[in-house]
Tab-separated table of C-alpha atoms in Angstrom:
chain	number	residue	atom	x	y	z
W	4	UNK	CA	0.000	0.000	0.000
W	5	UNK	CA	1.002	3.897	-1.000
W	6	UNK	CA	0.681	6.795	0.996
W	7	UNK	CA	-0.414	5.297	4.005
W	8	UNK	CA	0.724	8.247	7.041
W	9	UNK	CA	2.636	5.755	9.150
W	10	UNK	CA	3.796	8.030	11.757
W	11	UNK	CA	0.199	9.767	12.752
W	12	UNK	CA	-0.530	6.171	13.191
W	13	UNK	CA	-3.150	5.644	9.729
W	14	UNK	CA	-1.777	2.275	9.767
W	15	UNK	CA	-2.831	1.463	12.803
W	16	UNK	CA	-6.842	2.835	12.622
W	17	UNK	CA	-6.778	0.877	9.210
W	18	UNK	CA	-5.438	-2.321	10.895
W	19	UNK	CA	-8.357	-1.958	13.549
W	20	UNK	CA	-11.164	-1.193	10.883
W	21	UNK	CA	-9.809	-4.350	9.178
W	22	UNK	CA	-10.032	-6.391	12.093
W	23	UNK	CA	-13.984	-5.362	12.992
W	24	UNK	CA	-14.379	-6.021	9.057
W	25	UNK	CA	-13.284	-9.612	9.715
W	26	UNK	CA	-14.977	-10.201	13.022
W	27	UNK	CA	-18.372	-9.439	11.295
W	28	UNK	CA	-17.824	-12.076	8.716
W	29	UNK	CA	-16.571	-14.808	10.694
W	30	UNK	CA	-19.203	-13.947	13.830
W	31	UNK	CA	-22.494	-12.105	11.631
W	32	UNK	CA	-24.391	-13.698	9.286
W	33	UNK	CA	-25.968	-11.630	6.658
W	34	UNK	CA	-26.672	-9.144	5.224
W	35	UNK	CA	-24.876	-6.476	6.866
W	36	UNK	CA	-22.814	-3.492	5.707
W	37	UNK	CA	-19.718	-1.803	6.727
W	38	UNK	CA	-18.556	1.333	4.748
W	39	UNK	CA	-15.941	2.798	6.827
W	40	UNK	CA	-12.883	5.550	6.648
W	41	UNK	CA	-10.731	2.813	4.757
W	42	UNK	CA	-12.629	0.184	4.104
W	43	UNK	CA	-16.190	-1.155	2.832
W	44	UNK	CA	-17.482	-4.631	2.623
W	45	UNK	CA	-21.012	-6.532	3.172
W	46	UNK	CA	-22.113	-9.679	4.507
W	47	UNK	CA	-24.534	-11.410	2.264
W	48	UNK	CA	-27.564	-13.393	2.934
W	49	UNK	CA	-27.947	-16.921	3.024
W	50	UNK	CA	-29.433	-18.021	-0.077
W	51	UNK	CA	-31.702	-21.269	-1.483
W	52	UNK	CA	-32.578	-22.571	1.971
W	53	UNK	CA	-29.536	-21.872	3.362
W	54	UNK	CA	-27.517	-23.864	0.934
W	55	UNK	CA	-25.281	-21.132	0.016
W	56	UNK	CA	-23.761	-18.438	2.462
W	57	UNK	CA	-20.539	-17.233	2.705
W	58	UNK	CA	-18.202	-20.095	2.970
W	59	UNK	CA	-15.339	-18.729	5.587
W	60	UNK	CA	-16.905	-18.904	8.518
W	61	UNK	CA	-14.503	-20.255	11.292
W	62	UNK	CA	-14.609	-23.809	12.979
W	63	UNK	CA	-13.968	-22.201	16.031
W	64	UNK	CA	-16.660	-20.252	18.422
W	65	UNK	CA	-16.761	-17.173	17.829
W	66	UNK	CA	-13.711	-17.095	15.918
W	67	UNK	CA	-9.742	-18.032	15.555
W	68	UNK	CA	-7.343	-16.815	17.974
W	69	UNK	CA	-5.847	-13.680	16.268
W	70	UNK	CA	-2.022	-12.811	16.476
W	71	UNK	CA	-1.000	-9.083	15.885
W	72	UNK	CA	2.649	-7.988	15.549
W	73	UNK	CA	4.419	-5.120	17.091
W	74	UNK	CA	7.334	-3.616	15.659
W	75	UNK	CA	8.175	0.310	17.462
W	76	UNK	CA	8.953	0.725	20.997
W	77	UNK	CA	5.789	0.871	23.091
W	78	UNK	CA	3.522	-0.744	19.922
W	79	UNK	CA	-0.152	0.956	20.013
W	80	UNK	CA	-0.156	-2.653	17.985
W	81	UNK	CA	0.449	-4.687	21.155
W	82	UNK	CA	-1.535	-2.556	23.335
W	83	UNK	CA	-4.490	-3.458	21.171
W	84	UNK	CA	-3.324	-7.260	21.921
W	85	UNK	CA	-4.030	-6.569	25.112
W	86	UNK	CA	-7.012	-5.021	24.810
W	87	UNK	CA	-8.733	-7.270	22.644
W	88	UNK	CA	-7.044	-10.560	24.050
W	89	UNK	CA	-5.348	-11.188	21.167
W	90	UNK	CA	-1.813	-12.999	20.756
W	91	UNK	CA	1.183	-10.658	20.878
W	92	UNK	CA	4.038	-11.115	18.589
W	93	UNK	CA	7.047	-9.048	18.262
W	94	UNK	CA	8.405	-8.343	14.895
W	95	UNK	CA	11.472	-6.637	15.801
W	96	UNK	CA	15.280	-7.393	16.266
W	97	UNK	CA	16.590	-4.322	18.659
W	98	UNK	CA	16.331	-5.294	22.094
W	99	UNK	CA	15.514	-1.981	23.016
W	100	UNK	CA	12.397	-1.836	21.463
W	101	UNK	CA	11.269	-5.940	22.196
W	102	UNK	CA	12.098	-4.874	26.072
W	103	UNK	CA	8.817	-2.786	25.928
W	104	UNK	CA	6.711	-4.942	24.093
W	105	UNK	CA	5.751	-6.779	26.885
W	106	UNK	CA	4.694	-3.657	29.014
W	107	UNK	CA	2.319	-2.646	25.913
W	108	UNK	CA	0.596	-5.724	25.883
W	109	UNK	CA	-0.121	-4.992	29.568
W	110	UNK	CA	-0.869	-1.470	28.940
W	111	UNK	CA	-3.518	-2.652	27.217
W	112	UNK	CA	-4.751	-4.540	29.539
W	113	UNK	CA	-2.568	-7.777	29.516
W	114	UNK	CA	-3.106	-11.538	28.328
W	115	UNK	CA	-6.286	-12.624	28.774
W	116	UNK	CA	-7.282	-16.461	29.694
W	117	UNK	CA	-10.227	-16.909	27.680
W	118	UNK	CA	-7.867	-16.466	24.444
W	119	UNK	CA	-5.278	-18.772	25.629
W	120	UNK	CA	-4.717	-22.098	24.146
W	121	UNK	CA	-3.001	-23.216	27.016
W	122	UNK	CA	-4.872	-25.353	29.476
């Protein structure tokens, strides 16, 4: 992608629209629409009985674990991890920078059980 602002953080309220955008389809069943600042798409409804629907829709209840990557000191990324319960990941080399990844995640309000895959 071109001309994305990277350092007013763009990237980041794209990444977030995306992720609602996916949540819908794998959680909503249609129709439903979603015309955002970035993105649009639409869930469709089932059609002939039910026979045909979107065919993505996770095995998992209500959906896949989701992994999201941090790569800047302090990631707003892996604070949204936290938020959301979603699986941190760091994408970066300088210690520095994966010393404070950690604290972002729990910024955001840490690792949360229900998302775990651990027993």
């Amino acid at each position: 992608m071109f001309d994305v602002d990277g350092h007013n953080g763009e990237h980041r309220e794209m990444t977030r629209e995306a992720l609602e955008i996916m949540l819908r389809i794998w959680t909503e069943d249609g129709p439903w629409e979603h015309r955002g600042k970035y993105w649009n798409a639409n869930g469709i409804a089932p059609m002939y009985d039910g026979l045909m629907r979107r065919h993505i829709k996770p095995f998992q209840s209500p959906h896949p674990p989701i992994g999201v990557t941090g790569f800047s000191a302090g990631s707003e990324t892996l604070k949204l991890a936290g938020e959301r319960g979603y699986i941190p990941m760091s994408l970066d080399l300088n210690t520095d920078y994966v010393a404070t990844h950690w604290d972002a995640v729990l910024e955001g309000g840490g690792p949360q059980r229900a998302y775990s895959r651990s027993p």
